[in-house]
Short mmCIF file of C-alpha atoms in Angstrom, two decimals:
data_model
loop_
_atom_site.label_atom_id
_atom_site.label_comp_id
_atom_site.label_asym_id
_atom_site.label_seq_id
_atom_site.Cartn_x
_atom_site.Cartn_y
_atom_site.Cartn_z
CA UNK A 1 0.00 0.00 0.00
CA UNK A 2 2.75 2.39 0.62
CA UNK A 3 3.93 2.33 -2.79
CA UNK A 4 0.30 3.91 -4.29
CA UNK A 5 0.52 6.01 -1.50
CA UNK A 6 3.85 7.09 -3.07
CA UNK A 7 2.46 7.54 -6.55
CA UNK A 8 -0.16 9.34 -5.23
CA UNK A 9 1.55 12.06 -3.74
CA UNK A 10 3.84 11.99 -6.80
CA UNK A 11 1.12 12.55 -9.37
CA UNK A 12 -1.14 15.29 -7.10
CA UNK A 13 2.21 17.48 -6.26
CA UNK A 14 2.94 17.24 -10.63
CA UNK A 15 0.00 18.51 -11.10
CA UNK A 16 0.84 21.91 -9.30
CA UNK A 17 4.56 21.81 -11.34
CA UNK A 18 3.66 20.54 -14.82
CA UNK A 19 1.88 24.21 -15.99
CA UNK A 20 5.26 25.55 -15.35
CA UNK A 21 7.19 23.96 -18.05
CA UNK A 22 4.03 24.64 -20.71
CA UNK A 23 3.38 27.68 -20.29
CA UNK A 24 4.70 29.41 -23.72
CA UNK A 25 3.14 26.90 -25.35
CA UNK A 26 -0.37 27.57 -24.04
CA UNK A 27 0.30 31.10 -24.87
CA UNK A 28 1.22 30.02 -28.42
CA UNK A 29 -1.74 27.86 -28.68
CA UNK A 30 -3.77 30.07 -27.43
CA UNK A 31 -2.39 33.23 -29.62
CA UNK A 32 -1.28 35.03 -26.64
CA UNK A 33 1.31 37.17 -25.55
CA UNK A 34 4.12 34.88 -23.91
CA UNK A 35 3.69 36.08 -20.26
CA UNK A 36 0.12 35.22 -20.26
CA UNK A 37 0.73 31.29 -19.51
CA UNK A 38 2.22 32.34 -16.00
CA UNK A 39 -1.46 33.18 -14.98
CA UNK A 40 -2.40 29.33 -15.25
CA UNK A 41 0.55 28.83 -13.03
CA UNK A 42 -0.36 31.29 -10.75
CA UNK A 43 -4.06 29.81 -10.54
CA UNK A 44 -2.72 26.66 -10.03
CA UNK A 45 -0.80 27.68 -6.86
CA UNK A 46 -3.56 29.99 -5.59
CA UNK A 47 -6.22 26.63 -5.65
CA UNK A 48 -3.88 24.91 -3.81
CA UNK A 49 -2.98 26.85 -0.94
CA UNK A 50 -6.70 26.98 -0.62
CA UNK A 51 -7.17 23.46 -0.69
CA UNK A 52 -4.89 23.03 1.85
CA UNK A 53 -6.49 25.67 4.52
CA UNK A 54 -9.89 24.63 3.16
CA UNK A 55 -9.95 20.80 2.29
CA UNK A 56 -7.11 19.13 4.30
CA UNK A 57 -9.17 19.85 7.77
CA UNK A 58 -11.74 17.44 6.68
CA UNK A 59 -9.10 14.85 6.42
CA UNK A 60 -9.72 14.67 10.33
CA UNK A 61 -13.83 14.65 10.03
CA UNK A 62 -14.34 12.04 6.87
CA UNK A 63 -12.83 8.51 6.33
CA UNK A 64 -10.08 8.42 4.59
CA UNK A 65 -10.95 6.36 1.27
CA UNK A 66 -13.73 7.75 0.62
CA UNK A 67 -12.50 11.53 0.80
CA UNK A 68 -9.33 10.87 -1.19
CA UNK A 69 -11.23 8.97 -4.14
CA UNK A 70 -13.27 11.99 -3.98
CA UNK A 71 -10.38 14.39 -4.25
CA UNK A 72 -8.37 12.62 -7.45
CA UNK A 73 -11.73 12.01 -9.18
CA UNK A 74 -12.80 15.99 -8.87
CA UNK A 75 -8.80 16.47 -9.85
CA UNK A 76 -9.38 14.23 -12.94
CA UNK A 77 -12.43 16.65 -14.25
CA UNK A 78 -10.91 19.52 -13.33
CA UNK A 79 -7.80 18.48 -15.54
CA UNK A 80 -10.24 17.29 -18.00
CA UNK A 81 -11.71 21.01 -17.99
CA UNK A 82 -8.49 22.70 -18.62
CA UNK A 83 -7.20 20.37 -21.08
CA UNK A 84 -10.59 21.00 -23.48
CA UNK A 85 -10.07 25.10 -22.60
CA UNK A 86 -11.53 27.14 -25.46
CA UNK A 87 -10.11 30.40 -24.33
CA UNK A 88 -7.75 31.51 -21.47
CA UNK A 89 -10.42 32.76 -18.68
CA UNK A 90 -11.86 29.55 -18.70
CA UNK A 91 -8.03 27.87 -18.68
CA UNK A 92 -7.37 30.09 -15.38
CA UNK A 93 -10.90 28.62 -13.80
CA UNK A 94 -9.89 25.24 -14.41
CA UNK A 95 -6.26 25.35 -13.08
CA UNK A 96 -7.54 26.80 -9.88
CA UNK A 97 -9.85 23.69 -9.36
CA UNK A 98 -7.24 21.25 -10.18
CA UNK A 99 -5.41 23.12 -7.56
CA UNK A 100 -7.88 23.20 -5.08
CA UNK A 101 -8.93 19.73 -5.16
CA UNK A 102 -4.96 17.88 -6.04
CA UNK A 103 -4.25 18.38 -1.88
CA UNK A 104 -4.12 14.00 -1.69
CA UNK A 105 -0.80 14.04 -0.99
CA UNK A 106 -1.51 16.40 2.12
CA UNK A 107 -4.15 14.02 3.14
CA UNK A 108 -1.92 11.38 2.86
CA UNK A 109 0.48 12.08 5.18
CA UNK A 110 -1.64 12.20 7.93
CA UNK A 111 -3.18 8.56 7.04
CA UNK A 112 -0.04 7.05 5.95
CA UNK A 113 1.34 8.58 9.68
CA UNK A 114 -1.91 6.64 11.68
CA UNK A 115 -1.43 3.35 10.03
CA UNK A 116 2.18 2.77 10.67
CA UNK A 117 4.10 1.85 14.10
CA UNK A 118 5.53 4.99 15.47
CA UNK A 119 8.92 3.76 15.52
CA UNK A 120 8.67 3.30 11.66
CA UNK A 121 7.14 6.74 11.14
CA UNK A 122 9.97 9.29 9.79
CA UNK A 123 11.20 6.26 7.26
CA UNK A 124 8.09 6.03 5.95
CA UNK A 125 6.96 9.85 5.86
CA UNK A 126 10.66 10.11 4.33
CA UNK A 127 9.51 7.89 1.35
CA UNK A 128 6.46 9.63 0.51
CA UNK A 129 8.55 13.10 0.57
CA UNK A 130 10.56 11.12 -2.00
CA UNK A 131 7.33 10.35 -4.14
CA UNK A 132 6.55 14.44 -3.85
CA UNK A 133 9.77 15.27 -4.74
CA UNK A 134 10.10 12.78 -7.94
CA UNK A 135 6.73 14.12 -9.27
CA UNK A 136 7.33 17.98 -8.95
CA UNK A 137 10.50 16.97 -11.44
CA UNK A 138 9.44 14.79 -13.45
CA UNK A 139 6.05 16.32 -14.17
CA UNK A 140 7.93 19.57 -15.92
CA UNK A 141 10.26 17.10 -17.99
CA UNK A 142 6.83 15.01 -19.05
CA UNK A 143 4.71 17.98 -19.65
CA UNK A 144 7.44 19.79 -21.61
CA UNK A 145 7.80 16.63 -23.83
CA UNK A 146 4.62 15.26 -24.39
CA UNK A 147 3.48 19.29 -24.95
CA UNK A 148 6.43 19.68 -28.00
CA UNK A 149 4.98 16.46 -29.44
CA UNK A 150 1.52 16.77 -29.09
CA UNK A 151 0.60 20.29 -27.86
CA UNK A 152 -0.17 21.77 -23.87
CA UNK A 153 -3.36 19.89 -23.79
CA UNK A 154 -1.92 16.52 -23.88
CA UNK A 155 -0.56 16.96 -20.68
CA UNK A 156 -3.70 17.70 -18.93
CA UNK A 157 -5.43 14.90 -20.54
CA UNK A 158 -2.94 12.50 -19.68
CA UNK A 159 -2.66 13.67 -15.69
CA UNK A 160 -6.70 13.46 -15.88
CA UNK A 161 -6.18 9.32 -16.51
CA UNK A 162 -3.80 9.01 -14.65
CA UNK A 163 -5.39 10.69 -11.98
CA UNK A 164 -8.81 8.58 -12.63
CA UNK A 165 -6.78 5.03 -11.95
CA UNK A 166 -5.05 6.44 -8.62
CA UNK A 167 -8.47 7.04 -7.39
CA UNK A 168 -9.68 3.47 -8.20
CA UNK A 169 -6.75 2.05 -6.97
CA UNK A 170 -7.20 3.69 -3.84
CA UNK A 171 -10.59 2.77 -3.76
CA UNK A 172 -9.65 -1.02 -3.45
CA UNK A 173 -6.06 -0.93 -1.37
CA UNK A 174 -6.64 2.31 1.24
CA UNK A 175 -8.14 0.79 4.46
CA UNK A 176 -11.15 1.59 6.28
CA UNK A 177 -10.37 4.40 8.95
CA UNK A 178 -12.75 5.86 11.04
CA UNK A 179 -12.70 10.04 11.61
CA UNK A 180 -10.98 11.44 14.45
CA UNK A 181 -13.58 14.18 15.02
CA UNK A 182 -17.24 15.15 14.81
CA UNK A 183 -16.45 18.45 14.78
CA UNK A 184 -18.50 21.02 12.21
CA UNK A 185 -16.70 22.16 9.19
CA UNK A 186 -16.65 25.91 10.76
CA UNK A 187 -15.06 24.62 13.73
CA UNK A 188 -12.48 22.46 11.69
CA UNK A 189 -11.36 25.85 9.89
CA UNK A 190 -10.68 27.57 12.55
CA UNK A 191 -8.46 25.17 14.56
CA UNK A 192 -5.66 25.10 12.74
CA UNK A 193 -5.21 28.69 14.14
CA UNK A 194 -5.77 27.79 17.65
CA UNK A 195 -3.63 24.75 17.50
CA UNK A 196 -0.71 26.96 16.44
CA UNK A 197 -1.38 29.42 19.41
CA UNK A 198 -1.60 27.08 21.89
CA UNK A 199 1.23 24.60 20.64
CA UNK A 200 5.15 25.40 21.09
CA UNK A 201 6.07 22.78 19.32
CA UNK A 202 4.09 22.94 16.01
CA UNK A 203 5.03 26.75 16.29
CA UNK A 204 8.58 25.99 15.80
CA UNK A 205 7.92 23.25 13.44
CA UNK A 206 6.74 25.85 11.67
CA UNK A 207 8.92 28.27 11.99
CA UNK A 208 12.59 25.85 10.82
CA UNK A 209 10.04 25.14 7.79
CA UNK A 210 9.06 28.86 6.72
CA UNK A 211 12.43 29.75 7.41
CA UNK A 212 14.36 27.79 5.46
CA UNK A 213 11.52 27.28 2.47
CA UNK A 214 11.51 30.92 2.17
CA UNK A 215 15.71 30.89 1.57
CA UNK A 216 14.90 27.97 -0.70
CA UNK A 217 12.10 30.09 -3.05
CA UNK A 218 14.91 32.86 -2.95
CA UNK A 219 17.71 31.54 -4.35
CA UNK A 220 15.48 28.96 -7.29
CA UNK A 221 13.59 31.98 -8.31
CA UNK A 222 16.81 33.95 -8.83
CA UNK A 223 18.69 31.70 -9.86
CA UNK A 224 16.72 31.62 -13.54
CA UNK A 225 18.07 35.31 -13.35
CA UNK A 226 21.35 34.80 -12.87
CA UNK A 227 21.83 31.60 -15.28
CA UNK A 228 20.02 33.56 -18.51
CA UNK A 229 21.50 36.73 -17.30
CA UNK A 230 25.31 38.12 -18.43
CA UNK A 231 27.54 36.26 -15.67
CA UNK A 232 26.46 32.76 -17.74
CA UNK A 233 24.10 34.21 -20.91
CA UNK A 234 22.47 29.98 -21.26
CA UNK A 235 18.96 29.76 -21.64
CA UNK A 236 15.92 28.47 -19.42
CA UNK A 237 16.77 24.70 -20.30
CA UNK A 238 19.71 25.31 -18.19
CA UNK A 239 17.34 25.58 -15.08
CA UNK A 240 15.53 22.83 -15.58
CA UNK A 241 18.53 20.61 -16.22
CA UNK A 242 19.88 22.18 -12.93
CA UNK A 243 16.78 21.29 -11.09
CA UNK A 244 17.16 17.76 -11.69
CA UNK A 245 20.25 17.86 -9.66
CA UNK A 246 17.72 17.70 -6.81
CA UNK A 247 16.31 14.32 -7.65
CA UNK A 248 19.01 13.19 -5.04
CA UNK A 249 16.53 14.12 -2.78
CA UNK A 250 14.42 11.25 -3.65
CA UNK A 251 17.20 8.92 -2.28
CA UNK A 252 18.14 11.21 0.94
CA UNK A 253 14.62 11.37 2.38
CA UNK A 254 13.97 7.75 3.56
CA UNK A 255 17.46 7.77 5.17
CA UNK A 256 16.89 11.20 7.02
CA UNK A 257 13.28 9.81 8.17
CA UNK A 258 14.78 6.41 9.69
CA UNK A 259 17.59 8.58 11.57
CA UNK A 260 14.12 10.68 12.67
CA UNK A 261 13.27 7.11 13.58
CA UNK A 262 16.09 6.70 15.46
CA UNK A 263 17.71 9.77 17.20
CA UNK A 264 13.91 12.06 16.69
CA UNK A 265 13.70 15.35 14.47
CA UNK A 266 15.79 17.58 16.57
CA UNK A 267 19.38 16.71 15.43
CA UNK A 268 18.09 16.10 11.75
CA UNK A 269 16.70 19.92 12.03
CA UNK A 270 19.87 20.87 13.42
CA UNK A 271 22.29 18.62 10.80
CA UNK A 272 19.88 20.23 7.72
CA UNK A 273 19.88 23.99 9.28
CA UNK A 274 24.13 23.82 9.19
CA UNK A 275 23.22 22.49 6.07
CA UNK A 276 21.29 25.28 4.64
CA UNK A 277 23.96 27.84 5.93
CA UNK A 278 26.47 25.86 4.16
CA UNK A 279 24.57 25.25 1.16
CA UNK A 280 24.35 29.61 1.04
CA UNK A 281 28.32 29.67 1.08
CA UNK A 282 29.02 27.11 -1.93
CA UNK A 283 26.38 29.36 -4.01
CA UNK A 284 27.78 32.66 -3.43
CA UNK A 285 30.71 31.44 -5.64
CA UNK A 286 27.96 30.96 -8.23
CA UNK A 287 28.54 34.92 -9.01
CA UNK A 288 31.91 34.08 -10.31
CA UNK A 289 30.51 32.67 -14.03
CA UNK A 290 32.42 29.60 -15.71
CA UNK A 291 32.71 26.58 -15.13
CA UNK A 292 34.07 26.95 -11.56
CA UNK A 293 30.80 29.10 -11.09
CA UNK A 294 28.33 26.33 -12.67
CA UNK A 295 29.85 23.89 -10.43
CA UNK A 296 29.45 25.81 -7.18
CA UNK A 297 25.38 26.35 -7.94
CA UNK A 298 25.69 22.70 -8.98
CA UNK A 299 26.76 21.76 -5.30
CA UNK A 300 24.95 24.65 -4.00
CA UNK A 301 21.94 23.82 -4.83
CA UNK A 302 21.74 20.12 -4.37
CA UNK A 303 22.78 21.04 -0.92
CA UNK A 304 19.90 22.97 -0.31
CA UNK A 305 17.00 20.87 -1.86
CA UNK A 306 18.44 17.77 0.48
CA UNK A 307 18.76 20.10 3.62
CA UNK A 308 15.30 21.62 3.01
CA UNK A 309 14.09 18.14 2.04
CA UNK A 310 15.46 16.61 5.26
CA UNK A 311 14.45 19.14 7.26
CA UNK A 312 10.60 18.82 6.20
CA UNK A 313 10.67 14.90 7.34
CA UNK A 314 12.03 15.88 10.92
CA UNK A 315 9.28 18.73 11.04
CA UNK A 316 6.71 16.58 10.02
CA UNK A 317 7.03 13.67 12.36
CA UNK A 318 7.06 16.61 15.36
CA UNK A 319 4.21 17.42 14.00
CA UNK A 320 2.17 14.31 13.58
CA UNK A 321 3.59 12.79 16.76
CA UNK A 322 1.68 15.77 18.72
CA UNK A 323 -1.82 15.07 17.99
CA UNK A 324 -3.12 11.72 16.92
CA UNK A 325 -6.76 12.90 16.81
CA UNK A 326 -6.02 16.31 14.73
CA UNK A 327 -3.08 14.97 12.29
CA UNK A 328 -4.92 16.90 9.54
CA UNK A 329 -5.64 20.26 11.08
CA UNK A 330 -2.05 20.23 12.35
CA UNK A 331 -0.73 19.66 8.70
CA UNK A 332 -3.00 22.38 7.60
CA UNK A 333 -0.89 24.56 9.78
CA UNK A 334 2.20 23.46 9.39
CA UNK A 335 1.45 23.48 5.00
CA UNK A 336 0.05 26.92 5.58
CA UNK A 337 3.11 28.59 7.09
CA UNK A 338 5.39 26.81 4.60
CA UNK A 339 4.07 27.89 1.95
CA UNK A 340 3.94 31.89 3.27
CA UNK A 341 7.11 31.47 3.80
CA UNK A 342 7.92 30.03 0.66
CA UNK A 343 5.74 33.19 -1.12
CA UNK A 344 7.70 35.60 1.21
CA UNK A 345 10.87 34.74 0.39
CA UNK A 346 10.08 34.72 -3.45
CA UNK A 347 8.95 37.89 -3.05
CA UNK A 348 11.61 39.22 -1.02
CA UNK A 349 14.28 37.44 -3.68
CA UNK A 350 13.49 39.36 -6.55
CA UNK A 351 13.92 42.77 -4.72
CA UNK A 352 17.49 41.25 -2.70
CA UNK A 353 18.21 40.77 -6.44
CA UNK A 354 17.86 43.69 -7.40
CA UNK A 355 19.20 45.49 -4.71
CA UNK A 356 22.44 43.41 -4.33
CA UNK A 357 22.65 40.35 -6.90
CA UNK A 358 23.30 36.91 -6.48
CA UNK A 359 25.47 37.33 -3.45
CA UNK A 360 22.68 39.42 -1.64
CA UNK A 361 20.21 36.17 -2.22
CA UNK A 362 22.81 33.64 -0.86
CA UNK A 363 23.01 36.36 2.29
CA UNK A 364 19.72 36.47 2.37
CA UNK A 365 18.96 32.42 2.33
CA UNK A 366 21.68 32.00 4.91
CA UNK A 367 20.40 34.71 7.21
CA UNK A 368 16.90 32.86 7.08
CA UNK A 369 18.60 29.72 8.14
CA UNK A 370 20.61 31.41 10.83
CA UNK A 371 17.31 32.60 12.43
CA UNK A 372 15.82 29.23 12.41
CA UNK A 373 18.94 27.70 13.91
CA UNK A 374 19.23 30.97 16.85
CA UNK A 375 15.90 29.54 17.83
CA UNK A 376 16.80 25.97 17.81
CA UNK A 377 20.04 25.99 19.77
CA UNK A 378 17.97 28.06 22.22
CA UNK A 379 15.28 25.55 22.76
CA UNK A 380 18.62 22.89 23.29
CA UNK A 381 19.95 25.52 26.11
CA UNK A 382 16.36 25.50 27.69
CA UNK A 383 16.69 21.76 27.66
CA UNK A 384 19.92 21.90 29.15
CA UNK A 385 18.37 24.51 31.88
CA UNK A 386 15.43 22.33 32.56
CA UNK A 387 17.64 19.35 33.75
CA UNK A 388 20.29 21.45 35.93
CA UNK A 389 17.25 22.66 37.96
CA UNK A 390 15.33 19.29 38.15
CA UNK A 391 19.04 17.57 39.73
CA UNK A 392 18.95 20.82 42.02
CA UNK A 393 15.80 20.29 43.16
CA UNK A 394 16.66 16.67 44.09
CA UNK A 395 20.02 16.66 45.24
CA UNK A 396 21.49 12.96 44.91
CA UNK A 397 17.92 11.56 43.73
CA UNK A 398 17.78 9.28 40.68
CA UNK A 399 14.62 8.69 39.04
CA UNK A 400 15.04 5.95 36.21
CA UNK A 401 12.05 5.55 34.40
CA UNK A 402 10.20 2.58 36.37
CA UNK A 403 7.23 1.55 35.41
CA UNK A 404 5.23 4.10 36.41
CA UNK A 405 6.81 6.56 34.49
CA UNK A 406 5.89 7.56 30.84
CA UNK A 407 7.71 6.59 28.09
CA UNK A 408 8.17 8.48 24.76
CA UNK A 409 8.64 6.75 20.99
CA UNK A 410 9.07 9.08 18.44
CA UNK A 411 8.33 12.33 20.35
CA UNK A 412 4.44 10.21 21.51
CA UNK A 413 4.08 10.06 25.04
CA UNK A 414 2.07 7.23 26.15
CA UNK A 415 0.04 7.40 29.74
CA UNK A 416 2.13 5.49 32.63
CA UNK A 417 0.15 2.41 34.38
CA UNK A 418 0.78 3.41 38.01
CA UNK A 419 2.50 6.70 40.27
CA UNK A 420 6.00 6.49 41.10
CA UNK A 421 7.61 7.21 44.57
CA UNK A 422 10.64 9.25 44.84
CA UNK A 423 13.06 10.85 47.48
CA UNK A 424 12.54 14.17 48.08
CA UNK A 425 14.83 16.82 49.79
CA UNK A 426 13.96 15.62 53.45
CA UNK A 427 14.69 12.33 52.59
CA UNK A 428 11.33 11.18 52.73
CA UNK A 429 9.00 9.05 50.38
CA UNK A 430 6.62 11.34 48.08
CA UNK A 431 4.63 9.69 45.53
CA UNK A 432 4.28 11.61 42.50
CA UNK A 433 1.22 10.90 40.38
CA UNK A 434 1.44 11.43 36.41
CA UNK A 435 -1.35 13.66 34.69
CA UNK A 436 -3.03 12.01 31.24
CA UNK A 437 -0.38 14.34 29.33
CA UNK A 438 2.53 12.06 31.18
CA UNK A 439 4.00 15.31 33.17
CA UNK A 440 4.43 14.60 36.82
CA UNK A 441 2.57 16.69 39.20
CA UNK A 442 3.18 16.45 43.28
CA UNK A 443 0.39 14.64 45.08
CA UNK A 444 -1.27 16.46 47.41
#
């Protein structure tokens, strides 16, 4: 089952890229000017991030198989729509519904995250990051292909089967699951906002993921700038031959998610965060033009789509570990921020560009990963903290955990079975009972 799991996220995260490598030729087909085929792109990405604050939610309220046949079959008409376009207005409609409704791969984490062991959670979340990652490039090399051959609407007709026979695979291999909630739809909206102001840890899930996706969406959409600009002078194949680099990715992603599996997301944020910061060095000699230069983004920039790649399995598996119940409101938060920060730093990129060139983005990308790491080494000193003063508050006292005390896989703590009975400062017995959340609180 994990394996169409995999091709599902793989196809529903192409179908967000693919516009982007046919978009002259919808303008050509079309008889438009050649900017105008960035608007289905833009359409595209505007359906999704509302799918994702307003479809992923229900992921948490509606069984699982049912709601993601649903979402690839309304993906395959949508697809369908824009692939028979008569006209361009039309063309933007459609993309924004096959943007809104291709969010399976967001409901699939949270499934794929309930059905597994948690000690086997980051290596599998790891693998269906790799299935993302192998359809966002291969779905520009297909649809740029296929579209020479046989025009832009053969892509869309071809994702809209191909989409069609996920969702009756699914429909035969998913399992039954029941929903975590009976909550109202209004109520499922707003949570996502509540759960990120009343949980730490999703915050700075959030934050290392913003952070360092916002450097990321700097530095790839500058880069088409600097590669077509006069330091190199190739053309836009160049980027897309560069952006395969990052199909590495696909093989670094299960191995990051079984060390999550094995040492928990903090040191794999911090190992990918040093990453980042080192990945901004390497491309600052991109500036320099040449071969020497071509090599440096080459390294560069496959050192930043495994960091950020990395990173995003550690994040997740914080994230899903927090709340069994809510997996897919908590995802809707965590996507949400992401994805601002991702916007941001596109944003931000052009005008660092402008302002200062290619060695203002690679300042700018490293300075984004600096802040995520300030506030990461800080929560390791509060750790650090946190112990001195529970050894001076029981001088001498060691509490191993007995069996009483709760135990933690993969960031899940699980209720203890009875209270414990330590030695407290007078040198007397005091039980200590454990709350449902497994802190221990002094009986009274």
């Amino acid at each position: 089952m994990l394996a169409i799991l995999t091709l599902t996220c793989a196809v529903a995260v192409g179908n967000i890229y693919f516009p982007q490598a046919i978009g002259p030729l919808v303008a050509a087909g079309l008889h438009l000017p050649p900017d105008a085929g960035a608007l289905v792109v833009t359409a595209t990405q505007a359906g999704y991030t509302a799918g994702i604050v307003l479809l992923v939610p229900l992921g948490d309220r509606l069984p699982h198989r049912p709601f993601l046949v649903t979402l690839l079959a309304l993906t395959a008409l949508a697809l369908l729509a824009a692939g028979c376009a008569p006209a361009l207005p039309p063309l933007v409609a459609a993309s924004a519904l096959v943007g809104l409704a291709t969010v399976a791969a967001q409901v699939v984490g949270p499934l794929a995250a309930g059905l597994v062991a948690a000690d086997r959670r980051g290596a599998v979340l790891g693998t269906l990051l790799s299935g993302s990652t192998g359809g966002m490039l291969l779905a520009r090399t297909f649809s740029g292909t296929l579209g020479e051959w046989l025009g832009w609407r053969a892509p869309y007709l071809v994702a809209a089967a191909l989409a069609l026979l996920l969702a009756a695979g699914l429909a035969v291999t998913v399992p039954v699951t029941a929903p975590s909630t009976r909550r109202r739809y209004p109520a499922l909206l707003a949570e996502p906002l509540r759960l990120l102001r009343a949980g730490p840890e999703l915050r700075r899930s959030c934050l290392y993921q913003a952070a360092v996706f916002a450097g990321f969406s700097a530095v790839w959409t500058c880069l088409a700038l600097l590669l077509t600009g006069p330091a190199y002078g190739l053309g836009t194949q160049a980027v897309g031959m560069l952006a395969l680099v990052g199909a590495a990715t696909m093989l670094c992603t299960p191995v990051a998610g079984r060390l999550v599996d094995r040492v928990g997301p903090d040191p794999v944020n911090l190992v990918c965060m040093l990453g980042v910061l080192v990945s901004a060095a390497v491309l600052t000699a991109g500036s320099l033009g040449g071969t020497a230069g071509l090599a440096a983004l080459t390294l560069g920039t496959l050192l930043l789509d495994v960091a950020m790649q990395c990173g995003m399995v550690a994040n997740q598996a914080r994230v899903y570990a927090l709340r069994p119940d809510a997996r897919g409101r908590l995802n809707t938060a965590y996507m949400t921020c992401a994805y601002l920060g991702g916007s941001a730093g596109s944003w931000l990129g052009v005008r660092v560009w402008n302002a200062a060139g290619w060695r203002g983005v690679c300042a700018l990308a490293g300075l984004l990963a600096a802040v995520a790491l300030t506030r990461h080494l800080r929560g390791y000193r509060r750790q650090g903290c946190a112990r001195k003063r529970a050894t001076r508050a029981v001088p001498g006292a060691v509490r191993p955990p007995g069996p009483g005390a709760a135990t933690t896989v993969s960031g899940v703590s699980s209720p203890p079975q009875r209270s414990q009975v330590i030695v407290g400062t007078t040198g007397a017995p005091q039980p200590v009972c454990t709350s449902r959340s497994g802190g221990p609180w002094s009986a009274r």
